[in-house]
PDB file of C-alpha atoms and ligand atoms in Angstrom:
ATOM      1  CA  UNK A   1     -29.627 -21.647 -24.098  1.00 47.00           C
ATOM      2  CA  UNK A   2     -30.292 -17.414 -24.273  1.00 63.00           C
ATOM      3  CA  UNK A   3     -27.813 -16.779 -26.201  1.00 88.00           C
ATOM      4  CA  UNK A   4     -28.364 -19.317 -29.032  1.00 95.00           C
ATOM      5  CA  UNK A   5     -29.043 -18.133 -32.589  1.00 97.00           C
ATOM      6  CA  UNK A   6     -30.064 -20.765 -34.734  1.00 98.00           C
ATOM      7  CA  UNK A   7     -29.918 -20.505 -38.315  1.00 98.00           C
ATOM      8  CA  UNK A   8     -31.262 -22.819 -40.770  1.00 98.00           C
ATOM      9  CA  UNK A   9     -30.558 -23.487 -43.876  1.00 98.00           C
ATOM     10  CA  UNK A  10     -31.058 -25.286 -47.683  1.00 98.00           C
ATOM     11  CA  UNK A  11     -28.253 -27.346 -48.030  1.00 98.00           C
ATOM     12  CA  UNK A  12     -25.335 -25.728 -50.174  1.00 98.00           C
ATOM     13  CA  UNK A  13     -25.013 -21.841 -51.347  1.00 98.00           C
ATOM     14  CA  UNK A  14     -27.814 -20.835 -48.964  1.00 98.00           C
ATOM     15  CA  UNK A  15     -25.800 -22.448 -45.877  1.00 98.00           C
ATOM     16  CA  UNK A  16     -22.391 -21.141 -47.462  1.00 98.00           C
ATOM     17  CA  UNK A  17     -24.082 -17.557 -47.706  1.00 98.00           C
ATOM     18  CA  UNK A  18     -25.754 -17.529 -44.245  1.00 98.00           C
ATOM     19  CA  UNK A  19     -21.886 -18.574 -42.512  1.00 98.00           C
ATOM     20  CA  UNK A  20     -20.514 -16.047 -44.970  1.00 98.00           C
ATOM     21  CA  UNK A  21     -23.304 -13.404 -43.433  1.00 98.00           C
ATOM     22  CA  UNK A  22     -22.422 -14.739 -40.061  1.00 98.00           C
ATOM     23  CA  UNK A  23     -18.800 -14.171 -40.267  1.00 98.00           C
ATOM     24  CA  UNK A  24     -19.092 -10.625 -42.660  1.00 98.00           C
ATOM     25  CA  UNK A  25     -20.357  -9.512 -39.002  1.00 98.00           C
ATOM     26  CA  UNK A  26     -18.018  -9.458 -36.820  1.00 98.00           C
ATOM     27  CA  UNK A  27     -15.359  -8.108 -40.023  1.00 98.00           C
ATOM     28  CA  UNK A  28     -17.592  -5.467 -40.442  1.00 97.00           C
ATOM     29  CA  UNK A  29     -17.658  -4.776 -36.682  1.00 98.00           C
ATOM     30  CA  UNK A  30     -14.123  -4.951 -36.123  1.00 98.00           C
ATOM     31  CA  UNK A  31     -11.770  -5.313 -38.766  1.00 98.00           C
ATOM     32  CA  UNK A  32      -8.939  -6.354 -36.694  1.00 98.00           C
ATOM     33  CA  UNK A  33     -10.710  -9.123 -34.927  1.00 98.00           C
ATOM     34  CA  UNK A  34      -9.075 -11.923 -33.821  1.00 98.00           C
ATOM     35  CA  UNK A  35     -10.774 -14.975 -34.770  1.00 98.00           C
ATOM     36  CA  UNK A  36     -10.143 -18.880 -34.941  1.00 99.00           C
ATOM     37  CA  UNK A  37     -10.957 -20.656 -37.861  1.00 98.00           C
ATOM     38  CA  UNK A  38     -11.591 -24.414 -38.536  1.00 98.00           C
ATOM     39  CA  UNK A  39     -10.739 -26.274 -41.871  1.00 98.00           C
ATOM     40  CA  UNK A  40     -12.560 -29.318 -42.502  1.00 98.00           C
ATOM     41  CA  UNK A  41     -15.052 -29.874 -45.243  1.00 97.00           C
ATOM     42  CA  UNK A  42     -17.865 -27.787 -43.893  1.00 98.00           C
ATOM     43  CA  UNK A  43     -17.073 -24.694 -43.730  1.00 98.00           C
ATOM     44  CA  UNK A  44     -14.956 -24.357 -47.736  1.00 98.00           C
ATOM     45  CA  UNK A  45     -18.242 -23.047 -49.306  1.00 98.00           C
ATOM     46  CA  UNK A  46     -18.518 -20.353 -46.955  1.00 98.00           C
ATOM     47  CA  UNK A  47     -15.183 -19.240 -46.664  1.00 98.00           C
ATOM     48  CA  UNK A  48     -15.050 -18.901 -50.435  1.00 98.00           C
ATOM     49  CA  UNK A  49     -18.913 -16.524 -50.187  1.00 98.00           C
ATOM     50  CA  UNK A  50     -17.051 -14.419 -47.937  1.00 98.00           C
ATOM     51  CA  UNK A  51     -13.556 -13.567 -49.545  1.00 98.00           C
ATOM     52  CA  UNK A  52     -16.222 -12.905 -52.900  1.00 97.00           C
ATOM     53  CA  UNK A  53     -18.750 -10.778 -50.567  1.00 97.00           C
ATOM     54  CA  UNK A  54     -16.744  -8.560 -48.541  1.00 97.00           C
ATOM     55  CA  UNK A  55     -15.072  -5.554 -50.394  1.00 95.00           C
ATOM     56  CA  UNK A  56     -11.641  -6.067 -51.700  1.00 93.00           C
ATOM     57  CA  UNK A  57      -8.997  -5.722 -48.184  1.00 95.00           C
ATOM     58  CA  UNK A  58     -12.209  -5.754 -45.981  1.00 97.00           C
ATOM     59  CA  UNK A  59     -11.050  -8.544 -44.056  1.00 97.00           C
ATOM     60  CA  UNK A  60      -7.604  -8.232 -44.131  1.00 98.00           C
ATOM     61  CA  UNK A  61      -6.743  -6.715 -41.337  1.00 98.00           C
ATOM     62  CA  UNK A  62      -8.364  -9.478 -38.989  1.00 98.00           C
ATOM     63  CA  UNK A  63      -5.980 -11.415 -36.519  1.00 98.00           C
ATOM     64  CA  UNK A  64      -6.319 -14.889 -37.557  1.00 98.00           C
ATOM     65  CA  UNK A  65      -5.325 -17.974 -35.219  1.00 99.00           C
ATOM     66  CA  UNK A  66      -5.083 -21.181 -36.718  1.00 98.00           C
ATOM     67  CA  UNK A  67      -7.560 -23.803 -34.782  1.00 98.00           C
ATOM     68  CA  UNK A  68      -5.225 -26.984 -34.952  1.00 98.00           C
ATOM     69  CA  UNK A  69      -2.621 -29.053 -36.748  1.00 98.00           C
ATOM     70  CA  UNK A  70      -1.302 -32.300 -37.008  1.00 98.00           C
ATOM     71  CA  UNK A  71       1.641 -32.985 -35.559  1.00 98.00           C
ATOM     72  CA  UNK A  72       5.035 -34.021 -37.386  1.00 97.00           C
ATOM     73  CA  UNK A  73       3.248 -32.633 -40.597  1.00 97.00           C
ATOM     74  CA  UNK A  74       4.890 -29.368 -41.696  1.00 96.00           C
ATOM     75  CA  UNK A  75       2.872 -26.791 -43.866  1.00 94.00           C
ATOM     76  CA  UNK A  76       3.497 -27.620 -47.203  1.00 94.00           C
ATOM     77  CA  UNK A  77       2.549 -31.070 -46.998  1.00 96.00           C
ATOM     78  CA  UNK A  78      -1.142 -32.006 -48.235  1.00 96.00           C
ATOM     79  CA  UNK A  79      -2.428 -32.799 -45.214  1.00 97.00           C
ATOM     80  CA  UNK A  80      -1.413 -29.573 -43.441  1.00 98.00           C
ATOM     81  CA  UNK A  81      -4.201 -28.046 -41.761  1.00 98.00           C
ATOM     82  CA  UNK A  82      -2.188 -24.685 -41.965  1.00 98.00           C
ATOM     83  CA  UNK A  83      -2.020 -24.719 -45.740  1.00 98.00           C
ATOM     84  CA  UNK A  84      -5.485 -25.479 -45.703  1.00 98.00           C
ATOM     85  CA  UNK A  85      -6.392 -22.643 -43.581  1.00 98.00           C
ATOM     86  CA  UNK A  86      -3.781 -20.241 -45.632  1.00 98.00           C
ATOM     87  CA  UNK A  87      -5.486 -21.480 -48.711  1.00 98.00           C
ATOM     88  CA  UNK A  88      -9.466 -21.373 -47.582  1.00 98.00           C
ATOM     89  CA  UNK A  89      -9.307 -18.832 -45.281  1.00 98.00           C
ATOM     90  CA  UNK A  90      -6.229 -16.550 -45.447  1.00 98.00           C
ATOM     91  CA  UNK A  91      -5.024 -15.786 -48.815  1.00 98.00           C
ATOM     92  CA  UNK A  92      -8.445 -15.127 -49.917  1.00 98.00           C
ATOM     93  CA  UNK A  93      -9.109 -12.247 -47.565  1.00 98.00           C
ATOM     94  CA  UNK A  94      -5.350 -10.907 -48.122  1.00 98.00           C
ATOM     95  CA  UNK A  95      -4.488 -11.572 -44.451  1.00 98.00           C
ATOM     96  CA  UNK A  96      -0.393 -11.266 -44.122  1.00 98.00           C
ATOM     97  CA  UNK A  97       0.466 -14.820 -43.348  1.00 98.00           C
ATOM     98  CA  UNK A  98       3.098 -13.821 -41.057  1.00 97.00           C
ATOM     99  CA  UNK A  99       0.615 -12.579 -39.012  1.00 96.00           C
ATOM    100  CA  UNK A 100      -1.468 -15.259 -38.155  1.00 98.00           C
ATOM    101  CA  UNK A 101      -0.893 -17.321 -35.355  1.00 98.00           C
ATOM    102  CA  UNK A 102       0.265 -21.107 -36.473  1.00 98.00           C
ATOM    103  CA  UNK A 103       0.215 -24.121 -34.765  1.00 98.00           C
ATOM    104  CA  UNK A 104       3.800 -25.448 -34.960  1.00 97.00           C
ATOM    105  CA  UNK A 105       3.308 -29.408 -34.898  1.00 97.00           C
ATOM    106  CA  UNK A 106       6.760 -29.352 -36.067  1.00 98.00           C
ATOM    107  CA  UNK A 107       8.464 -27.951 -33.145  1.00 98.00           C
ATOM    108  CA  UNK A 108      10.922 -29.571 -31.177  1.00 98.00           C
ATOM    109  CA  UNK A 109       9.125 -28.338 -27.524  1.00 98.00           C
ATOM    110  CA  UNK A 110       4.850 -28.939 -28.484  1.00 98.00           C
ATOM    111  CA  UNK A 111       3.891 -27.764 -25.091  1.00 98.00           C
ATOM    112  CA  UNK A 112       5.980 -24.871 -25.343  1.00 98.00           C
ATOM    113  CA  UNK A 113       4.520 -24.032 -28.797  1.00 98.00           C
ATOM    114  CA  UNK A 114       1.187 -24.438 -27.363  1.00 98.00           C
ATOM    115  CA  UNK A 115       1.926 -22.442 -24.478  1.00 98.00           C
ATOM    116  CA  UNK A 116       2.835 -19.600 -26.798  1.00 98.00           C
ATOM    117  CA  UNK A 117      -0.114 -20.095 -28.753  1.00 98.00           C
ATOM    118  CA  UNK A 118      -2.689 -19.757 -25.279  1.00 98.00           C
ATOM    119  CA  UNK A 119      -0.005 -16.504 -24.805  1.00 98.00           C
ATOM    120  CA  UNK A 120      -1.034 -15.090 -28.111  1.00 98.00           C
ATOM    121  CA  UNK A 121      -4.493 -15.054 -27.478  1.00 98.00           C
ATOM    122  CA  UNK A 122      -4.067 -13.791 -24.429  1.00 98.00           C
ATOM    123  CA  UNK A 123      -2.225 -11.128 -25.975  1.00 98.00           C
ATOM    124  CA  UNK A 124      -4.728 -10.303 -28.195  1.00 98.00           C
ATOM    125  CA  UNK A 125      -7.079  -9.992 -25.619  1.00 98.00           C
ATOM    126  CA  UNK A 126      -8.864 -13.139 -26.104  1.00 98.00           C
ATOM    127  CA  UNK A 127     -10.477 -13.848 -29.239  1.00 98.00           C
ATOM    128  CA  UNK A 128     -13.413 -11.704 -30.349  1.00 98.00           C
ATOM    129  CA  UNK A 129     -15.188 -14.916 -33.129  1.00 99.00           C
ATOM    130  CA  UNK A 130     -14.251 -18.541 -32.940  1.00 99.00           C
ATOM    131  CA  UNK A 131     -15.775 -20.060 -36.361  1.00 99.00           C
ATOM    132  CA  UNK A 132     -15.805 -24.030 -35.598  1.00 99.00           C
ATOM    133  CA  UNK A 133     -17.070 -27.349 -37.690  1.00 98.00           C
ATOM    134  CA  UNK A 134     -18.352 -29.925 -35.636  1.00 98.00           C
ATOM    135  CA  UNK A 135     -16.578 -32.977 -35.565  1.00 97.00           C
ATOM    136  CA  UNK A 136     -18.564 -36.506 -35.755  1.00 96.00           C
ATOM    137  CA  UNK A 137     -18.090 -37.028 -32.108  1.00 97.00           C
ATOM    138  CA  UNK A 138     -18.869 -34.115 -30.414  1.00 98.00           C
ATOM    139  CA  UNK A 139     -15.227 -32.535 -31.047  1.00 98.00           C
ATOM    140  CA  UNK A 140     -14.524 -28.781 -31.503  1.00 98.00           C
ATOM    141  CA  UNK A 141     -10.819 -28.733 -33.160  1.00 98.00           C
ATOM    142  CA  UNK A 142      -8.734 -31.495 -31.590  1.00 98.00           C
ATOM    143  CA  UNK A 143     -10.671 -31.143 -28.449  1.00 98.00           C
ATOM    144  CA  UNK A 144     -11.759 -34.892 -28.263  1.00 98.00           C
ATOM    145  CA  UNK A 145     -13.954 -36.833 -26.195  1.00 98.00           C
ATOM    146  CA  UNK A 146     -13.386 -36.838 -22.876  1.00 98.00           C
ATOM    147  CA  UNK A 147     -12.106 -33.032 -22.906  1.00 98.00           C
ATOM    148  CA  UNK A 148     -12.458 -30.846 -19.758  1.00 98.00           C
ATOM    149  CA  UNK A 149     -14.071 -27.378 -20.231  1.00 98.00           C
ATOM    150  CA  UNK A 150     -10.675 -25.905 -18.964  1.00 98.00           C
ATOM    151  CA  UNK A 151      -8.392 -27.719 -21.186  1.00 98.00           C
ATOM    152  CA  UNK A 152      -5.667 -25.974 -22.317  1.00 98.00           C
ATOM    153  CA  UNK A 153      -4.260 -25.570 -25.964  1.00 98.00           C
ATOM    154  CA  UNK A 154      -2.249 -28.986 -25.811  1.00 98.00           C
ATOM    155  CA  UNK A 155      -1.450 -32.089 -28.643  1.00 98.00           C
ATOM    156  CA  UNK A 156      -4.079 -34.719 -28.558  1.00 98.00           C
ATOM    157  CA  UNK A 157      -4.516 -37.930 -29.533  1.00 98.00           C
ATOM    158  CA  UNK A 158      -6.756 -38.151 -32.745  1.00 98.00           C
ATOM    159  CA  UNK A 159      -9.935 -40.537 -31.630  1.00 97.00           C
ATOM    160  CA  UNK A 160     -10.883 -43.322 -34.202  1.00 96.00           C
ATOM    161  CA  UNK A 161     -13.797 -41.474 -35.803  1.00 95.00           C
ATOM    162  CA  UNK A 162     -11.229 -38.335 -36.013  1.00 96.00           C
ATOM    163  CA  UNK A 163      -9.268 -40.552 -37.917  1.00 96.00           C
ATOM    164  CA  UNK A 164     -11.741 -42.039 -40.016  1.00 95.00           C
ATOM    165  CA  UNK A 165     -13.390 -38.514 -40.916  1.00 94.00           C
ATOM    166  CA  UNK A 166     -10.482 -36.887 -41.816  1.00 95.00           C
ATOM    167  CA  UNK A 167      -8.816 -40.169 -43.802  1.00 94.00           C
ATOM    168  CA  UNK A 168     -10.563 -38.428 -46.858  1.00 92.00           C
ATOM    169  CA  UNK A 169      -9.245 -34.677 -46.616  1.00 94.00           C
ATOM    170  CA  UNK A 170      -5.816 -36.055 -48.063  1.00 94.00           C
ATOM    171  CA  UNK A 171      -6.811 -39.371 -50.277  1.00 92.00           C
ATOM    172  CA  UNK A 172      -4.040 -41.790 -50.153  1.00 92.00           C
ATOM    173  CA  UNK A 173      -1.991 -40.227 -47.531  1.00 95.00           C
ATOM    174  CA  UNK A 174      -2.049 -41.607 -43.763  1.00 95.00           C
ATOM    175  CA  UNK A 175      -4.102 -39.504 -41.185  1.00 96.00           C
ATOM    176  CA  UNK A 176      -1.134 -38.200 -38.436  1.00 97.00           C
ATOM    177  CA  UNK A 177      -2.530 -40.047 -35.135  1.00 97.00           C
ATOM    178  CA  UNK A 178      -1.889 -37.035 -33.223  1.00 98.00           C
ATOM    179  CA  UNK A 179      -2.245 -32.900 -33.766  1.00 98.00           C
ATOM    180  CA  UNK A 180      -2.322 -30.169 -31.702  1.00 98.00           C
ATOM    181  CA  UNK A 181      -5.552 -28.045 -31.037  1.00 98.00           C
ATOM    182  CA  UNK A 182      -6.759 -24.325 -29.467  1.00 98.00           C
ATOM    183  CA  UNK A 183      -7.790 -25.959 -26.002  1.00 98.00           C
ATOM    184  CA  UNK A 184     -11.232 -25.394 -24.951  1.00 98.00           C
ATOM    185  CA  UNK A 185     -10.708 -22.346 -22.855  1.00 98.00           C
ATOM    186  CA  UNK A 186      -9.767 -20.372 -25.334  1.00 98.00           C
ATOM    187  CA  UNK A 187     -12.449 -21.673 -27.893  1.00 98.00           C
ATOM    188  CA  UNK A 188     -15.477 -21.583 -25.287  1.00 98.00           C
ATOM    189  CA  UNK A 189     -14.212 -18.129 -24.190  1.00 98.00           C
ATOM    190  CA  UNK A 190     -14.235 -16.852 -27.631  1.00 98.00           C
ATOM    191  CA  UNK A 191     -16.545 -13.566 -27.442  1.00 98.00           C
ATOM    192  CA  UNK A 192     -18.850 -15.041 -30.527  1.00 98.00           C
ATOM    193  CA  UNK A 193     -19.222 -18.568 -31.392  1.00 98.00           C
ATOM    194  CA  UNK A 194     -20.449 -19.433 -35.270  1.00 99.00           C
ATOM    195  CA  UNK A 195     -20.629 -23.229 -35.514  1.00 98.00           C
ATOM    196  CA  UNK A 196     -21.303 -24.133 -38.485  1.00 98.00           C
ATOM    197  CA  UNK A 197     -23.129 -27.798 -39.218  1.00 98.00           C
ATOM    198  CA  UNK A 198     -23.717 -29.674 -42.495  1.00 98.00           C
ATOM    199  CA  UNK A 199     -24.927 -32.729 -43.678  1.00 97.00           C
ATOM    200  CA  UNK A 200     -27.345 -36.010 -42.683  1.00 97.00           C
ATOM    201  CA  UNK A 201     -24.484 -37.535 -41.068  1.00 96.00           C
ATOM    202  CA  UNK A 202     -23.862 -34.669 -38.429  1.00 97.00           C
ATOM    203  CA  UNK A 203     -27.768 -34.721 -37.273  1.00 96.00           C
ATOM    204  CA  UNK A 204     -27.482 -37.085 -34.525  1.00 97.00           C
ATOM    205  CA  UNK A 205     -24.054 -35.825 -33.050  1.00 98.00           C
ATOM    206  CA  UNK A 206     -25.839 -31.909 -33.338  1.00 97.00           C
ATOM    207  CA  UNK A 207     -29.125 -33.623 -31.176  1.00 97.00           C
ATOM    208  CA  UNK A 208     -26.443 -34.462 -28.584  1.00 98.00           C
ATOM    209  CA  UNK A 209     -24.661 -31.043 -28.661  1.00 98.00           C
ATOM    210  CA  UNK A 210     -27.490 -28.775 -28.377  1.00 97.00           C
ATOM    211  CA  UNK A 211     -30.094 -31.019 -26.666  1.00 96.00           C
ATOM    212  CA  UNK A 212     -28.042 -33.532 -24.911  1.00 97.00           C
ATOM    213  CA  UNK A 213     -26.390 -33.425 -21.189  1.00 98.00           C
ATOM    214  CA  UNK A 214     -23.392 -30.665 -21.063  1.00 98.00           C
ATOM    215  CA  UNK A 215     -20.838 -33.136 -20.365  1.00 98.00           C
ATOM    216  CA  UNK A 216     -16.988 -33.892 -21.316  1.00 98.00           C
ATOM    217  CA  UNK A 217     -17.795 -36.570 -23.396  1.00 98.00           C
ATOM    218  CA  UNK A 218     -19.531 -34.373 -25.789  1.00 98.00           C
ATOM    219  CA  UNK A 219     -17.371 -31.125 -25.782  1.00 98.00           C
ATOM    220  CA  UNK A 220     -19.166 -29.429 -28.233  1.00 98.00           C
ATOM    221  CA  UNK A 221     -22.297 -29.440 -25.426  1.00 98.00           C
ATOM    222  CA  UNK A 222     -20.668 -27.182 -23.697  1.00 98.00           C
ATOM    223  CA  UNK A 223     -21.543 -24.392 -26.219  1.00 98.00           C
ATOM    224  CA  UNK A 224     -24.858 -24.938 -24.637  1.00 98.00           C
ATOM    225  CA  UNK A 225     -23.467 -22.608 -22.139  1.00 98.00           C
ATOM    226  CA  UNK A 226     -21.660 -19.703 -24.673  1.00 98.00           C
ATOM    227  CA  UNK A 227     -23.442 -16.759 -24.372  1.00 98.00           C
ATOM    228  CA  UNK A 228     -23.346 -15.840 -27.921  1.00 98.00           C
ATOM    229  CA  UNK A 229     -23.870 -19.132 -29.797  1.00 98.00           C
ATOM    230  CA  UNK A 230     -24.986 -18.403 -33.556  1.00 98.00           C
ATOM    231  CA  UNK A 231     -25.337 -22.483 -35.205  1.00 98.00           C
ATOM    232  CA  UNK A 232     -25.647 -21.947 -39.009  1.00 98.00           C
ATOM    233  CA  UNK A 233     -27.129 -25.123 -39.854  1.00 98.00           C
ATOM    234  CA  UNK A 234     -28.393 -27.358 -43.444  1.00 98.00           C
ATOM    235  CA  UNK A 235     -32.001 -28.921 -43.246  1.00 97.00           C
ATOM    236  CA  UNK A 236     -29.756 -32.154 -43.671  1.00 97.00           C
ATOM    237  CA  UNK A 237     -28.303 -31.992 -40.084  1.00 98.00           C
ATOM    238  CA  UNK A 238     -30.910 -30.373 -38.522  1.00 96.00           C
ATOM    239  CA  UNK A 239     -33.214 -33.527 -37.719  1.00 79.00           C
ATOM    240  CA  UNK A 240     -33.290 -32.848 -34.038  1.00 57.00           C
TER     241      UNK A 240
HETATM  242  C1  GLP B 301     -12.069 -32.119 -38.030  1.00 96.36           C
HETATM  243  C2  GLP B 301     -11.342 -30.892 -37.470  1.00 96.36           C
HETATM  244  C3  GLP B 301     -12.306 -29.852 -37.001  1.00 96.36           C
HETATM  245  C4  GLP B 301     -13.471 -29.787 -37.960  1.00 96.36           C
HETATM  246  C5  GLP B 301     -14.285 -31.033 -37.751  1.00 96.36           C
HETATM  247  C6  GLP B 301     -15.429 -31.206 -38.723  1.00 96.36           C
HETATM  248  O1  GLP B 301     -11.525 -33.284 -37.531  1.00 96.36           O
HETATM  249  N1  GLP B 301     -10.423 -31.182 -36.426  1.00 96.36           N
HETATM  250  O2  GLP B 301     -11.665 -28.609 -36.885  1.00 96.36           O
HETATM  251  O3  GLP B 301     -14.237 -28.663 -37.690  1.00 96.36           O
HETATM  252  O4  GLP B 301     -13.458 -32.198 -37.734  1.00 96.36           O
HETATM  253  O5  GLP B 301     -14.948 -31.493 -39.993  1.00 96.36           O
HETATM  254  P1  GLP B 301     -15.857 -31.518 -41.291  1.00 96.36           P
HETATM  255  O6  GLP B 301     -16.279 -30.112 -41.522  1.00 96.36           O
HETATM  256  O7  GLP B 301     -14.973 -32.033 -42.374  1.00 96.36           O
HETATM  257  O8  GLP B 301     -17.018 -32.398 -40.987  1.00 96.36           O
END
């Protein structure tokens, strides 16, 4: 693991500055970057340090790709992981919203719109900063357990603990069984990985992922092999 960076954290501001830092990077470095960013719980605090830390229009130039979305749900309901992303992620940093790249889980041909999604990033020369959560079973995105390392940006059936973790991001409202997610290849051949970990709940799933067996059935393991890993992670999670 050479090209791991591990950083870690008190629980709270001091992890929501350090992924803020982590992020600010790669702005700084190149303010048209094209990243992927997750939604999710984890990352909200960090995502709000960095719209308040970098200088007003600093980030807005930055491609932005959207890292997956539910299918059948369209943006402005709740559960939309697009409005989430606009809202956390986008508005904040005064990206134009018609640039980013969506996932359409509304459109009539999925593996078309997924097709044109893998297209974008090739078109944008692959993407320099993937910013991921870690989901409770090893998944990056959508990419869930078994997932090849090759997988392509495809729908996917949401796994049980998928369902159960994200039954509380829109309280009340049923969790779509299936959304569609950046496949692997794209994600693992990001230039820069920041994974960002929180929480007592995450530290036996994180064990797995950085000290466990690369293998399909843990996809995030396969970040074992990125060679530009930074893991921004809470003392809470980081039991290993
Ligand atoms: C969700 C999303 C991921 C997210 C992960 C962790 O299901 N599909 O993109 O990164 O699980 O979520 P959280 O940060 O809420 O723990």
């Amino acid at each position: 693991m050479s090209g791991l960076r591990l950083t870690l954290t008190d629980a709270g501001e001091d992890f929501d500055t350090a992924g803020a830092a982590a992020i600010a990077e790669t702005v700084v470095a190149d303010p048209k970057a094209a990243v992927v960013v997750a939604t999710g719980r984890t990352p909200m605090g960090t995502y709000g340090r960095l719209a308040r830390a970098l200088p007003a229009g600093a980030g807005s130039a930055l491609r932005v790709f959207q890292l997956d979305e539910y299918v059948g749900v369209p943006p402005s309901d709740p559960r939309s992981l697009a409005g989430w992303t606009r809202r956390s992620f986008v508005d904040p940093l005064g990206v134009d919203p018609r640039s980013v790249v969506w996932l359409d889980g509304l459109a009539d041909d999925l593996r078309a719109a997924c097709r044109a999604y893998d297209d974008a990033v090739t078109s944008a020369g692959g993407l320099d900063l993937a910013v991921l959560g870690l989901g409770p079973n090893g998944h990056l995105g959508f990419n869930e357990p078994p997932s090849d390392p090759m997988s392509r940006t495809r729908e996917a059936a949401l796994s049980k603990a998928s369902l159960a973790s994200n039954a509380g991001y829109a309280p009340g409202l049923p969790v779509p069984r299936s959304a569609l997610t950046a496949g692997l290849d794209v994600l693992l051949a990001a230039r820069r990985v920041v994974l960002l970990v929180s929480g007592a709940h995450k530290h036996e799933i994180v064990r797995r992922t950085l000290r466990g067996p690369v293998t399909a059935d843990v996809p995030a393991s396969f970040l074992q092999q990125h060679p530009n890993l930074q893991v921004v992670i809470d003392r809470d999670a980081w039991q290993v």
